[in-house]
Amino acid sequence: MKKLLFLILACLFVFTSVQADEFEQFKDNFLGEFDSYKKQLDEEFENYKRILDEELQNYKKEIGAYWSDLKISNNKIFVEYSQDKKSRKIVDYENDRLIVEVKVDNLSDETSNISKVQELVEDTINENLVTAFERDQVSKNVERRLSKKSNIVVTGDIPKVNVLSPYITQKTDIEKIKEAIKSSDIKTVEDKGTKILQVEINLPNKDLKEKVNFVKKYVFNYAGAHRIQPEVIFSIIHNESYFNPLAKSYVPAYGLMQIVPRTAGADATKFLFGKEKILAPSYLYNPDNNIKIGAAYFRILYYSYLKGIKNPTSRLYCSIAAYNTGSGNVAKAFVGSYNISAAVNVVNRMSPDDVYRTLKRSLPYNETKRYLDKVLDKIKVYEAAF
């Protein structure tokens, strides 16, 4: 009996030792793979920024050879040059304007010149996001170089959504734009010794319900999925991009909700896909994808990073500020460091009004202070609209 017991114990000891060794090996392999992936991710994020900077500088140099008044797309305006660089269109989403400019050789050929202006307007009216992306030299080159041989980069299909979607909500709007061109004054300016015909028109004035119609289903869908009030998402889009689907800034940030791939994009992809990914421009220029990522990121801020804040109004204030500047900078406004847990404890001893005043007084950046007010103001507007 003693021999049998000894044999069983010996077997258990060997089995346990083997299990322990296998666990240690599994742990080492897992941590090794994690560290390797994180290192690759960090390297490719750095590569992303380097490639973007290179392509942007090359583009500015190329355009600068033709235009001294250099204009490029940002979060508020969409700028596109013709292939020969002799004309450009500017859609100003903040001020609801369309500007077209055409360089001409002979001002006396009035019929031909007016025709060139009208063709450019017609092209703008008919342009969709697919065409715009194909013509976007910087984004195309960045994506081509970035996604080459990479399993971390996620690209996407861009839908045939009209560039002027916030303004063309019915067929009569197209005619309104064409008529506005006919009745607009054509100015003549000079650049680099060449005459430029310039026309500026006001785009159709739309109420909010019409203007946001092209993204409304995505906003309500993801607001419901992530337990966020839709007016919060509408307001963020309004202030980030003015509903410019091709919005970009060279942080870099892309699309309607101005997703920064390294921060919001990384957090949201880890939440949605289980692993951090790098989101390419084509993925973020898709309105559905963009709002999916932006709404998921706001959820992470509100329900994860800042979940310890008990008062929902105080938490909303902090989440809005964090969307612009990061939760660490929000914490810094309350405790002078990036310690979110410590900041949460301080916030929970304050009234919502005191939280708001502290953010306005102590946030590290004036841009974020202004952003908080703008988003809160527009939340009220969208609450009333819907």
PDB file of C-alpha atoms in Angstrom, residues 61-336:
ATOM      1  CA  LYS A  61       7.077  71.718 -52.857  1.00  0.00           C
ATOM      2  CA  GLU A  62       5.276  70.515 -55.989  1.00  0.00           C
ATOM      3  CA  ILE A  63       2.246  72.780 -55.496  1.00  0.00           C
ATOM      4  CA  GLY A  64       4.463  75.685 -54.463  1.00  0.00           C
ATOM      5  CA  ALA A  65       6.041  75.671 -57.922  1.00  0.00           C
ATOM      6  CA  TYR A  66       2.645  76.705 -59.346  1.00  0.00           C
ATOM      7  CA  TRP A  67       0.958  78.629 -56.518  1.00  0.00           C
ATOM      8  CA  SER A  68       2.567  81.081 -54.093  1.00  0.00           C
ATOM      9  CA  ASP A  69      -0.680  81.186 -52.087  1.00  0.00           C
ATOM     10  CA  LEU A  70      -0.393  77.568 -50.983  1.00  0.00           C
ATOM     11  CA  LYS A  71      -3.584  76.009 -49.657  1.00  0.00           C
ATOM     12  CA  ILE A  72      -3.914  72.378 -48.558  1.00  0.00           C
ATOM     13  CA  SER A  73      -6.742  70.360 -47.045  1.00  0.00           C
ATOM     14  CA  ASN A  74      -7.301  70.383 -43.308  1.00  0.00           C
ATOM     15  CA  ASN A  75     -10.123  69.448 -40.958  1.00  0.00           C
ATOM     16  CA  LYS A  76     -12.279  72.401 -42.068  1.00  0.00           C
ATOM     17  CA  ILE A  77     -11.580  72.681 -45.792  1.00  0.00           C
ATOM     18  CA  PHE A  78     -11.145  70.290 -48.699  1.00  0.00           C
ATOM     19  CA  VAL A  79      -8.644  71.501 -51.291  1.00  0.00           C
ATOM     20  CA  GLU A  80      -7.986  69.717 -54.561  1.00  0.00           C
ATOM     21  CA  TYR A  81      -5.716  70.727 -57.453  1.00  0.00           C
ATOM     22  CA  SER A  82      -6.170  69.672 -61.055  1.00  0.00           C
ATOM     23  CA  GLN A  83      -3.654  67.277 -62.555  1.00  0.00           C
ATOM     24  CA  ASP A  84      -1.872  70.108 -64.384  1.00  0.00           C
ATOM     25  CA  LYS A  85      -1.968  72.214 -61.159  1.00  0.00           C
ATOM     26  CA  LYS A  86      -3.549  75.134 -63.055  1.00  0.00           C
ATOM     27  CA  SER A  87      -6.818  75.084 -61.158  1.00  0.00           C
ATOM     28  CA  ARG A  88      -8.087  74.254 -57.698  1.00  0.00           C
ATOM     29  CA  LYS A  89     -11.324  73.902 -55.764  1.00  0.00           C
ATOM     30  CA  ILE A  90     -11.835  74.722 -52.102  1.00  0.00           C
ATOM     31  CA  VAL A  91     -14.848  73.496 -50.146  1.00  0.00           C
ATOM     32  CA  ASP A  92     -15.050  75.439 -46.886  1.00  0.00           C
ATOM     33  CA  TYR A  93     -17.267  73.298 -44.628  1.00  0.00           C
ATOM     34  CA  GLU A  94     -17.051  75.698 -41.708  1.00  0.00           C
ATOM     35  CA  ASN A  95     -18.385  78.664 -43.665  1.00  0.00           C
ATOM     36  CA  ASP A  96     -20.481  76.751 -46.256  1.00  0.00           C
ATOM     37  CA  ARG A  97     -18.629  78.105 -49.274  1.00  0.00           C
ATOM     38  CA  LEU A  98     -17.221  76.813 -52.536  1.00  0.00           C
ATOM     39  CA  ILE A  99     -14.276  78.606 -54.108  1.00  0.00           C
ATOM     40  CA  VAL A 100     -12.900  77.726 -57.540  1.00  0.00           C
ATOM     41  CA  GLU A 101      -9.771  79.235 -59.036  1.00  0.00           C
ATOM     42  CA  VAL A 102      -8.470  78.782 -62.578  1.00  0.00           C
ATOM     43  CA  LYS A 103      -5.204  80.062 -64.048  1.00  0.00           C
ATOM     44  CA  VAL A 104      -5.714  81.400 -67.575  1.00  0.00           C
ATOM     45  CA  ASP A 105      -3.412  82.552 -70.358  1.00  0.00           C
ATOM     46  CA  ASN A 106      -5.787  84.982 -72.067  1.00  0.00           C
ATOM     47  CA  LEU A 107      -8.281  87.083 -70.131  1.00  0.00           C
ATOM     48  CA  SER A 108      -9.935  88.305 -73.335  1.00  0.00           C
ATOM     49  CA  ASP A 109     -11.262  84.831 -74.161  1.00  0.00           C
ATOM     50  CA  GLU A 110     -14.202  85.295 -71.812  1.00  0.00           C
ATOM     51  CA  THR A 111     -16.348  82.436 -73.137  1.00  0.00           C
ATOM     52  CA  SER A 112     -13.600  79.876 -72.754  1.00  0.00           C
ATOM     53  CA  ASN A 113     -12.642  81.126 -69.310  1.00  0.00           C
ATOM     54  CA  ILE A 114     -16.199  81.022 -67.975  1.00  0.00           C
ATOM     55  CA  SER A 115     -16.502  77.513 -69.368  1.00  0.00           C
ATOM     56  CA  LYS A 116     -13.392  76.433 -67.421  1.00  0.00           C
ATOM     57  CA  VAL A 117     -14.859  77.782 -64.180  1.00  0.00           C
ATOM     58  CA  GLN A 118     -18.176  76.035 -64.784  1.00  0.00           C
ATOM     59  CA  GLU A 119     -16.436  72.740 -65.578  1.00  0.00           C
ATOM     60  CA  LEU A 120     -14.595  72.905 -62.271  1.00  0.00           C
ATOM     61  CA  VAL A 121     -17.823  73.548 -60.384  1.00  0.00           C
ATOM     62  CA  GLU A 122     -19.514  70.694 -62.241  1.00  0.00           C
ATOM     63  CA  ASP A 123     -16.648  68.392 -61.312  1.00  0.00           C
ATOM     64  CA  THR A 124     -17.020  69.369 -57.650  1.00  0.00           C
ATOM     65  CA  ILE A 125     -20.762  68.704 -57.713  1.00  0.00           C
ATOM     66  CA  ASN A 126     -20.244  65.221 -59.145  1.00  0.00           C
ATOM     67  CA  GLU A 127     -17.165  64.228 -57.145  1.00  0.00           C
ATOM     68  CA  ASN A 128     -17.443  61.401 -54.633  1.00  0.00           C
ATOM     69  CA  LEU A 129     -15.078  60.178 -51.933  1.00  0.00           C
ATOM     70  CA  VAL A 130     -13.666  57.411 -54.120  1.00  0.00           C
ATOM     71  CA  THR A 131     -12.604  59.883 -56.807  1.00  0.00           C
ATOM     72  CA  ALA A 132     -11.334  62.359 -54.225  1.00  0.00           C
ATOM     73  CA  PHE A 133      -9.157  59.715 -52.574  1.00  0.00           C
ATOM     74  CA  GLU A 134      -7.729  58.619 -55.933  1.00  0.00           C
ATOM     75  CA  ARG A 135      -6.757  62.250 -56.553  1.00  0.00           C
ATOM     76  CA  ASP A 136      -5.329  62.710 -53.043  1.00  0.00           C
ATOM     77  CA  GLN A 137      -1.633  62.351 -53.804  1.00  0.00           C
ATOM     78  CA  VAL A 138      -0.472  62.518 -50.180  1.00  0.00           C
ATOM     79  CA  SER A 139      -2.971  60.030 -48.703  1.00  0.00           C
ATOM     80  CA  LYS A 140      -2.555  57.605 -51.598  1.00  0.00           C
ATOM     81  CA  ASN A 141       1.232  57.587 -51.307  1.00  0.00           C
ATOM     82  CA  VAL A 142       1.137  57.310 -47.514  1.00  0.00           C
ATOM     83  CA  GLU A 143      -1.190  54.326 -47.700  1.00  0.00           C
ATOM     84  CA  ARG A 144       0.810  52.613 -50.437  1.00  0.00           C
ATOM     85  CA  ARG A 145       4.060  52.934 -48.509  1.00  0.00           C
ATOM     86  CA  LEU A 146       2.529  52.214 -45.124  1.00  0.00           C
ATOM     87  CA  SER A 147       0.590  49.053 -45.951  1.00  0.00           C
ATOM     88  CA  LYS A 148       3.354  47.419 -47.973  1.00  0.00           C
ATOM     89  CA  LYS A 149       4.168  44.049 -46.355  1.00  0.00           C
ATOM     90  CA  SER A 150       2.390  44.994 -43.110  1.00  0.00           C
ATOM     91  CA  ASN A 151      -0.103  42.844 -41.238  1.00  0.00           C
ATOM     92  CA  ILE A 152      -0.795  45.617 -38.726  1.00  0.00           C
ATOM     93  CA  VAL A 153      -2.221  48.210 -41.126  1.00  0.00           C
ATOM     94  CA  VAL A 154      -5.979  48.078 -41.789  1.00  0.00           C
ATOM     95  CA  THR A 155      -7.204  49.598 -45.047  1.00  0.00           C
ATOM     96  CA  GLY A 156     -10.840  50.044 -46.061  1.00  0.00           C
ATOM     97  CA  ASP A 157     -13.278  50.495 -48.909  1.00  0.00           C
ATOM     98  CA  ILE A 158     -14.327  54.087 -49.482  1.00  0.00           C
ATOM     99  CA  PRO A 159     -18.016  54.549 -50.393  1.00  0.00           C
ATOM    100  CA  LYS A 160     -19.264  56.682 -53.275  1.00  0.00           C
ATOM    101  CA  VAL A 161     -20.518  59.400 -50.943  1.00  0.00           C
ATOM    102  CA  ASN A 162     -20.625  62.838 -52.526  1.00  0.00           C
ATOM    103  CA  VAL A 163     -17.980  65.305 -51.387  1.00  0.00           C
ATOM    104  CA  LEU A 164     -20.782  67.882 -51.032  1.00  0.00           C
ATOM    105  CA  SER A 165     -23.116  65.535 -49.142  1.00  0.00           C
ATOM    106  CA  PRO A 166     -23.880  68.063 -46.347  1.00  0.00           C
ATOM    107  CA  TYR A 167     -25.145  70.482 -49.028  1.00  0.00           C
ATOM    108  CA  ILE A 168     -26.684  68.296 -51.716  1.00  0.00           C
ATOM    109  CA  THR A 169     -29.612  66.611 -50.005  1.00  0.00           C
ATOM    110  CA  GLN A 170     -32.001  66.861 -52.937  1.00  0.00           C
ATOM    111  CA  LYS A 171     -31.743  67.309 -56.725  1.00  0.00           C
ATOM    112  CA  THR A 172     -32.718  70.969 -56.631  1.00  0.00           C
ATOM    113  CA  ASP A 173     -29.564  71.742 -54.646  1.00  0.00           C
ATOM    114  CA  ILE A 174     -27.407  70.938 -57.683  1.00  0.00           C
ATOM    115  CA  GLU A 175     -29.308  73.477 -59.745  1.00  0.00           C
ATOM    116  CA  LYS A 176     -28.984  76.048 -56.972  1.00  0.00           C
ATOM    117  CA  ILE A 177     -25.191  75.698 -57.038  1.00  0.00           C
ATOM    118  CA  LYS A 178     -25.078  75.981 -60.834  1.00  0.00           C
ATOM    119  CA  GLU A 179     -27.292  79.057 -60.777  1.00  0.00           C
ATOM    120  CA  ALA A 180     -25.172  80.613 -58.035  1.00  0.00           C
ATOM    121  CA  ILE A 181     -22.104  80.300 -60.246  1.00  0.00           C
ATOM    122  CA  LYS A 182     -23.861  82.021 -63.152  1.00  0.00           C
ATOM    123  CA  SER A 183     -24.848  84.977 -60.991  1.00  0.00           C
ATOM    124  CA  SER A 184     -21.533  85.275 -59.131  1.00  0.00           C
ATOM    125  CA  ASP A 185     -18.871  87.813 -59.948  1.00  0.00           C
ATOM    126  CA  ILE A 186     -15.683  86.438 -61.434  1.00  0.00           C
ATOM    127  CA  LYS A 187     -12.735  88.154 -59.830  1.00  0.00           C
ATOM    128  CA  THR A 188      -9.304  88.374 -61.378  1.00  0.00           C
ATOM    129  CA  VAL A 189      -6.201  88.045 -59.235  1.00  0.00           C
ATOM    130  CA  GLU A 190      -2.571  87.409 -60.070  1.00  0.00           C
ATOM    131  CA  ASP A 191      -0.149  84.766 -58.827  1.00  0.00           C
ATOM    132  CA  LYS A 192       3.373  84.062 -60.048  1.00  0.00           C
ATOM    133  CA  GLY A 193       2.779  86.354 -63.033  1.00  0.00           C
ATOM    134  CA  THR A 194      -0.349  84.456 -64.132  1.00  0.00           C
ATOM    135  CA  LYS A 195      -3.934  85.690 -64.100  1.00  0.00           C
ATOM    136  CA  ILE A 196      -6.371  83.688 -61.981  1.00  0.00           C
ATOM    137  CA  LEU A 197     -10.138  83.648 -62.311  1.00  0.00           C
ATOM    138  CA  GLN A 198     -11.717  83.289 -58.893  1.00  0.00           C
ATOM    139  CA  VAL A 199     -15.359  82.564 -58.072  1.00  0.00           C
ATOM    140  CA  GLU A 200     -16.794  82.203 -54.596  1.00  0.00           C
ATOM    141  CA  ILE A 201     -20.343  81.069 -53.857  1.00  0.00           C
ATOM    142  CA  ASN A 202     -22.403  80.209 -50.805  1.00  0.00           C
ATOM    143  CA  LEU A 203     -23.445  76.576 -50.721  1.00  0.00           C
ATOM    144  CA  PRO A 204     -27.127  75.730 -50.055  1.00  0.00           C
ATOM    145  CA  ASN A 205     -28.097  76.679 -46.518  1.00  0.00           C
ATOM    146  CA  LYS A 206     -29.325  73.520 -44.792  1.00  0.00           C
ATOM    147  CA  ASP A 207     -30.893  72.959 -41.416  1.00  0.00           C
ATOM    148  CA  LEU A 208     -29.083  70.513 -39.167  1.00  0.00           C
ATOM    149  CA  LYS A 209     -31.365  67.556 -39.822  1.00  0.00           C
ATOM    150  CA  GLU A 210     -30.710  67.786 -43.570  1.00  0.00           C
ATOM    151  CA  LYS A 211     -27.008  68.544 -43.280  1.00  0.00           C
ATOM    152  CA  VAL A 212     -26.244  65.484 -41.129  1.00  0.00           C
ATOM    153  CA  ASN A 213     -28.525  63.108 -43.009  1.00  0.00           C
ATOM    154  CA  PHE A 214     -25.639  61.314 -44.763  1.00  0.00           C
ATOM    155  CA  VAL A 215     -24.166  60.205 -41.406  1.00  0.00           C
ATOM    156  CA  LYS A 216     -27.276  60.064 -39.214  1.00  0.00           C
ATOM    157  CA  LYS A 217     -27.745  56.290 -39.375  1.00  0.00           C
ATOM    158  CA  TYR A 218     -24.138  55.669 -38.310  1.00  0.00           C
ATOM    159  CA  VAL A 219     -24.376  58.118 -35.408  1.00  0.00           C
ATOM    160  CA  PHE A 220     -27.566  56.599 -34.030  1.00  0.00           C
ATOM    161  CA  ASN A 221     -26.295  53.063 -34.601  1.00  0.00           C
ATOM    162  CA  TYR A 222     -23.009  53.477 -32.716  1.00  0.00           C
ATOM    163  CA  ALA A 223     -24.479  55.804 -30.093  1.00  0.00           C
ATOM    164  CA  GLY A 224     -26.912  53.036 -29.190  1.00  0.00           C
ATOM    165  CA  ALA A 225     -24.249  50.327 -29.277  1.00  0.00           C
ATOM    166  CA  HIS A 226     -21.961  52.247 -26.916  1.00  0.00           C
ATOM    167  CA  ARG A 227     -24.565  53.880 -24.655  1.00  0.00           C
ATOM    168  CA  ILE A 228     -23.658  57.407 -25.738  1.00  0.00           C
ATOM    169  CA  GLN A 229     -26.172  60.178 -26.388  1.00  0.00           C
ATOM    170  CA  PRO A 230     -26.260  60.742 -30.201  1.00  0.00           C
ATOM    171  CA  GLU A 231     -26.090  64.510 -29.733  1.00  0.00           C
ATOM    172  CA  VAL A 232     -22.647  64.057 -28.153  1.00  0.00           C
ATOM    173  CA  ILE A 233     -21.356  62.311 -31.294  1.00  0.00           C
ATOM    174  CA  PHE A 234     -23.038  64.845 -33.594  1.00  0.00           C
ATOM    175  CA  SER A 235     -21.439  67.665 -31.621  1.00  0.00           C
ATOM    176  CA  ILE A 236     -17.979  66.096 -31.727  1.00  0.00           C
ATOM    177  CA  ILE A 237     -18.251  65.638 -35.508  1.00  0.00           C
ATOM    178  CA  HIS A 238     -19.462  69.216 -35.887  1.00  0.00           C
ATOM    179  CA  ASN A 239     -16.503  70.616 -33.974  1.00  0.00           C
ATOM    180  CA  GLU A 240     -13.870  68.235 -35.295  1.00  0.00           C
ATOM    181  CA  SER A 241     -14.662  68.460 -39.012  1.00  0.00           C
ATOM    182  CA  TYR A 242     -17.836  70.476 -39.695  1.00  0.00           C
ATOM    183  CA  PHE A 243     -19.049  67.278 -41.434  1.00  0.00           C
ATOM    184  CA  ASN A 244     -16.167  67.294 -43.901  1.00  0.00           C
ATOM    185  CA  PRO A 245     -15.795  63.569 -44.723  1.00  0.00           C
ATOM    186  CA  LEU A 246     -12.285  64.188 -46.093  1.00  0.00           C
ATOM    187  CA  ALA A 247     -11.094  66.108 -43.047  1.00  0.00           C
ATOM    188  CA  LYS A 248      -7.433  65.700 -42.231  1.00  0.00           C
ATOM    189  CA  SER A 249      -4.823  67.245 -40.014  1.00  0.00           C
ATOM    190  CA  TYR A 250      -1.178  66.393 -40.051  1.00  0.00           C
ATOM    191  CA  VAL A 251      -1.035  65.175 -36.460  1.00  0.00           C
ATOM    192  CA  PRO A 252      -2.125  62.924 -38.274  1.00  0.00           C
ATOM    193  CA  ALA A 253      -5.893  62.719 -37.787  1.00  0.00           C
ATOM    194  CA  TYR A 254      -8.479  61.657 -40.347  1.00  0.00           C
ATOM    195  CA  GLY A 255     -12.153  61.890 -41.175  1.00  0.00           C
ATOM    196  CA  LEU A 256     -15.334  63.145 -39.564  1.00  0.00           C
ATOM    197  CA  MET A 257     -14.298  62.511 -35.952  1.00  0.00           C
ATOM    198  CA  GLN A 258     -10.603  63.286 -36.590  1.00  0.00           C
ATOM    199  CA  ILE A 259      -9.246  59.925 -35.496  1.00  0.00           C
ATOM    200  CA  VAL A 260      -5.572  59.949 -34.523  1.00  0.00           C
ATOM    201  CA  PRO A 261      -4.293  56.458 -35.432  1.00  0.00           C
ATOM    202  CA  ARG A 262      -1.740  56.307 -32.614  1.00  0.00           C
ATOM    203  CA  THR A 263      -4.154  57.224 -29.781  1.00  0.00           C
ATOM    204  CA  ALA A 264      -7.887  56.955 -30.468  1.00  0.00           C
ATOM    205  CA  GLY A 265      -7.301  54.492 -33.294  1.00  0.00           C
ATOM    206  CA  ALA A 266      -5.070  52.217 -31.210  1.00  0.00           C
ATOM    207  CA  ASP A 267      -7.429  52.190 -28.204  1.00  0.00           C
ATOM    208  CA  ALA A 268     -10.542  51.639 -30.315  1.00  0.00           C
ATOM    209  CA  THR A 269      -9.050  48.839 -32.438  1.00  0.00           C
ATOM    210  CA  LYS A 270      -7.899  47.019 -29.301  1.00  0.00           C
ATOM    211  CA  PHE A 271     -11.440  47.299 -27.926  1.00  0.00           C
ATOM    212  CA  LEU A 272     -13.192  46.363 -31.188  1.00  0.00           C
ATOM    213  CA  PHE A 273     -10.747  43.883 -32.759  1.00  0.00           C
ATOM    214  CA  GLY A 274      -8.927  42.532 -29.695  1.00  0.00           C
ATOM    215  CA  LYS A 275      -5.583  43.869 -30.894  1.00  0.00           C
ATOM    216  CA  GLU A 276      -4.165  47.306 -31.647  1.00  0.00           C
ATOM    217  CA  LYS A 277      -4.039  48.071 -35.362  1.00  0.00           C
ATOM    218  CA  ILE A 278      -2.894  50.995 -37.494  1.00  0.00           C
ATOM    219  CA  LEU A 279      -5.815  52.509 -39.384  1.00  0.00           C
ATOM    220  CA  ALA A 280      -4.906  53.727 -42.863  1.00  0.00           C
ATOM    221  CA  PRO A 281      -6.475  56.828 -44.470  1.00  0.00           C
ATOM    222  CA  SER A 282      -8.825  54.766 -46.677  1.00  0.00           C
ATOM    223  CA  TYR A 283     -10.312  53.094 -43.591  1.00  0.00           C
ATOM    224  CA  LEU A 284     -10.908  56.399 -41.806  1.00  0.00           C
ATOM    225  CA  TYR A 285     -12.311  58.239 -44.840  1.00  0.00           C
ATOM    226  CA  ASN A 286     -15.230  55.796 -44.776  1.00  0.00           C
ATOM    227  CA  PRO A 287     -17.889  57.633 -42.674  1.00  0.00           C
ATOM    228  CA  ASP A 288     -19.220  54.384 -41.203  1.00  0.00           C
ATOM    229  CA  ASN A 289     -15.767  53.247 -40.082  1.00  0.00           C
ATOM    230  CA  ASN A 290     -14.811  56.667 -38.796  1.00  0.00           C
ATOM    231  CA  ILE A 291     -17.846  57.055 -36.569  1.00  0.00           C
ATOM    232  CA  LYS A 292     -17.512  53.442 -35.402  1.00  0.00           C
ATOM    233  CA  ILE A 293     -13.966  54.158 -34.202  1.00  0.00           C
ATOM    234  CA  GLY A 294     -14.777  57.602 -32.766  1.00  0.00           C
ATOM    235  CA  ALA A 295     -17.810  56.363 -30.836  1.00  0.00           C
ATOM    236  CA  ALA A 296     -15.841  53.390 -29.487  1.00  0.00           C
ATOM    237  CA  TYR A 297     -13.075  55.715 -28.323  1.00  0.00           C
ATOM    238  CA  PHE A 298     -15.530  57.994 -26.525  1.00  0.00           C
ATOM    239  CA  ARG A 299     -17.012  54.902 -24.864  1.00  0.00           C
ATOM    240  CA  ILE A 300     -13.537  53.892 -23.667  1.00  0.00           C
ATOM    241  CA  LEU A 301     -13.012  57.348 -22.172  1.00  0.00           C
ATOM    242  CA  TYR A 302     -16.410  57.522 -20.490  1.00  0.00           C
ATOM    243  CA  TYR A 303     -16.878  53.916 -19.378  1.00  0.00           C
ATOM    244  CA  SER A 304     -13.286  52.807 -18.809  1.00  0.00           C
ATOM    245  CA  TYR A 305     -10.613  55.446 -18.256  1.00  0.00           C
ATOM    246  CA  LEU A 306     -12.947  57.825 -16.394  1.00  0.00           C
ATOM    247  CA  LYS A 307     -15.492  55.300 -15.118  1.00  0.00           C
ATOM    248  CA  GLY A 308     -14.693  56.127 -11.486  1.00  0.00           C
ATOM    249  CA  ILE A 309     -16.246  59.591 -11.802  1.00  0.00           C
ATOM    250  CA  LYS A 310     -19.633  59.132 -10.169  1.00  0.00           C
ATOM    251  CA  ASN A 311     -21.530  62.182 -11.389  1.00  0.00           C
ATOM    252  CA  PRO A 312     -22.527  61.675 -15.073  1.00  0.00           C
ATOM    253  CA  THR A 313     -22.307  65.411 -15.863  1.00  0.00           C
ATOM    254  CA  SER A 314     -18.817  65.682 -14.388  1.00  0.00           C
ATOM    255  CA  ARG A 315     -17.793  62.567 -16.282  1.00  0.00           C
ATOM    256  CA  LEU A 316     -19.191  63.998 -19.533  1.00  0.00           C
ATOM    257  CA  TYR A 317     -17.178  67.212 -19.085  1.00  0.00           C
ATOM    258  CA  CYS A 318     -13.995  65.232 -18.484  1.00  0.00           C
ATOM    259  CA  SER A 319     -14.655  62.807 -21.368  1.00  0.00           C
ATOM    260  CA  ILE A 320     -15.212  65.627 -23.853  1.00  0.00           C
ATOM    261  CA  ALA A 321     -11.957  67.277 -22.791  1.00  0.00           C
ATOM    262  CA  ALA A 322     -10.183  63.899 -22.939  1.00  0.00           C
ATOM    263  CA  TYR A 323     -11.390  63.295 -26.502  1.00  0.00           C
ATOM    264  CA  ASN A 324      -9.444  66.385 -27.496  1.00  0.00           C
ATOM    265  CA  THR A 325      -6.359  66.126 -25.304  1.00  0.00           C
ATOM    266  CA  GLY A 326      -6.252  62.669 -23.676  1.00  0.00           C
ATOM    267  CA  SER A 327      -7.321  61.500 -20.225  1.00  0.00           C
ATOM    268  CA  GLY A 328      -3.831  62.062 -18.807  1.00  0.00           C
ATOM    269  CA  ASN A 329      -4.008  65.790 -19.508  1.00  0.00           C
ATOM    270  CA  VAL A 330      -7.478  65.900 -17.946  1.00  0.00           C
ATOM    271  CA  ALA A 331      -6.059  64.304 -14.810  1.00  0.00           C
ATOM    272  CA  LYS A 332      -3.288  66.906 -14.806  1.00  0.00           C
ATOM    273  CA  ALA A 333      -5.884  69.679 -14.543  1.00  0.00           C
ATOM    274  CA  PHE A 334      -6.965  68.289 -11.149  1.00  0.00           C
ATOM    275  CA  VAL A 335      -3.840  66.808  -9.542  1.00  0.00           C
ATOM    276  CA  GLY A 336      -0.900  68.192 -11.521  1.00  0.00           C
TER     277      GLY A 336
END
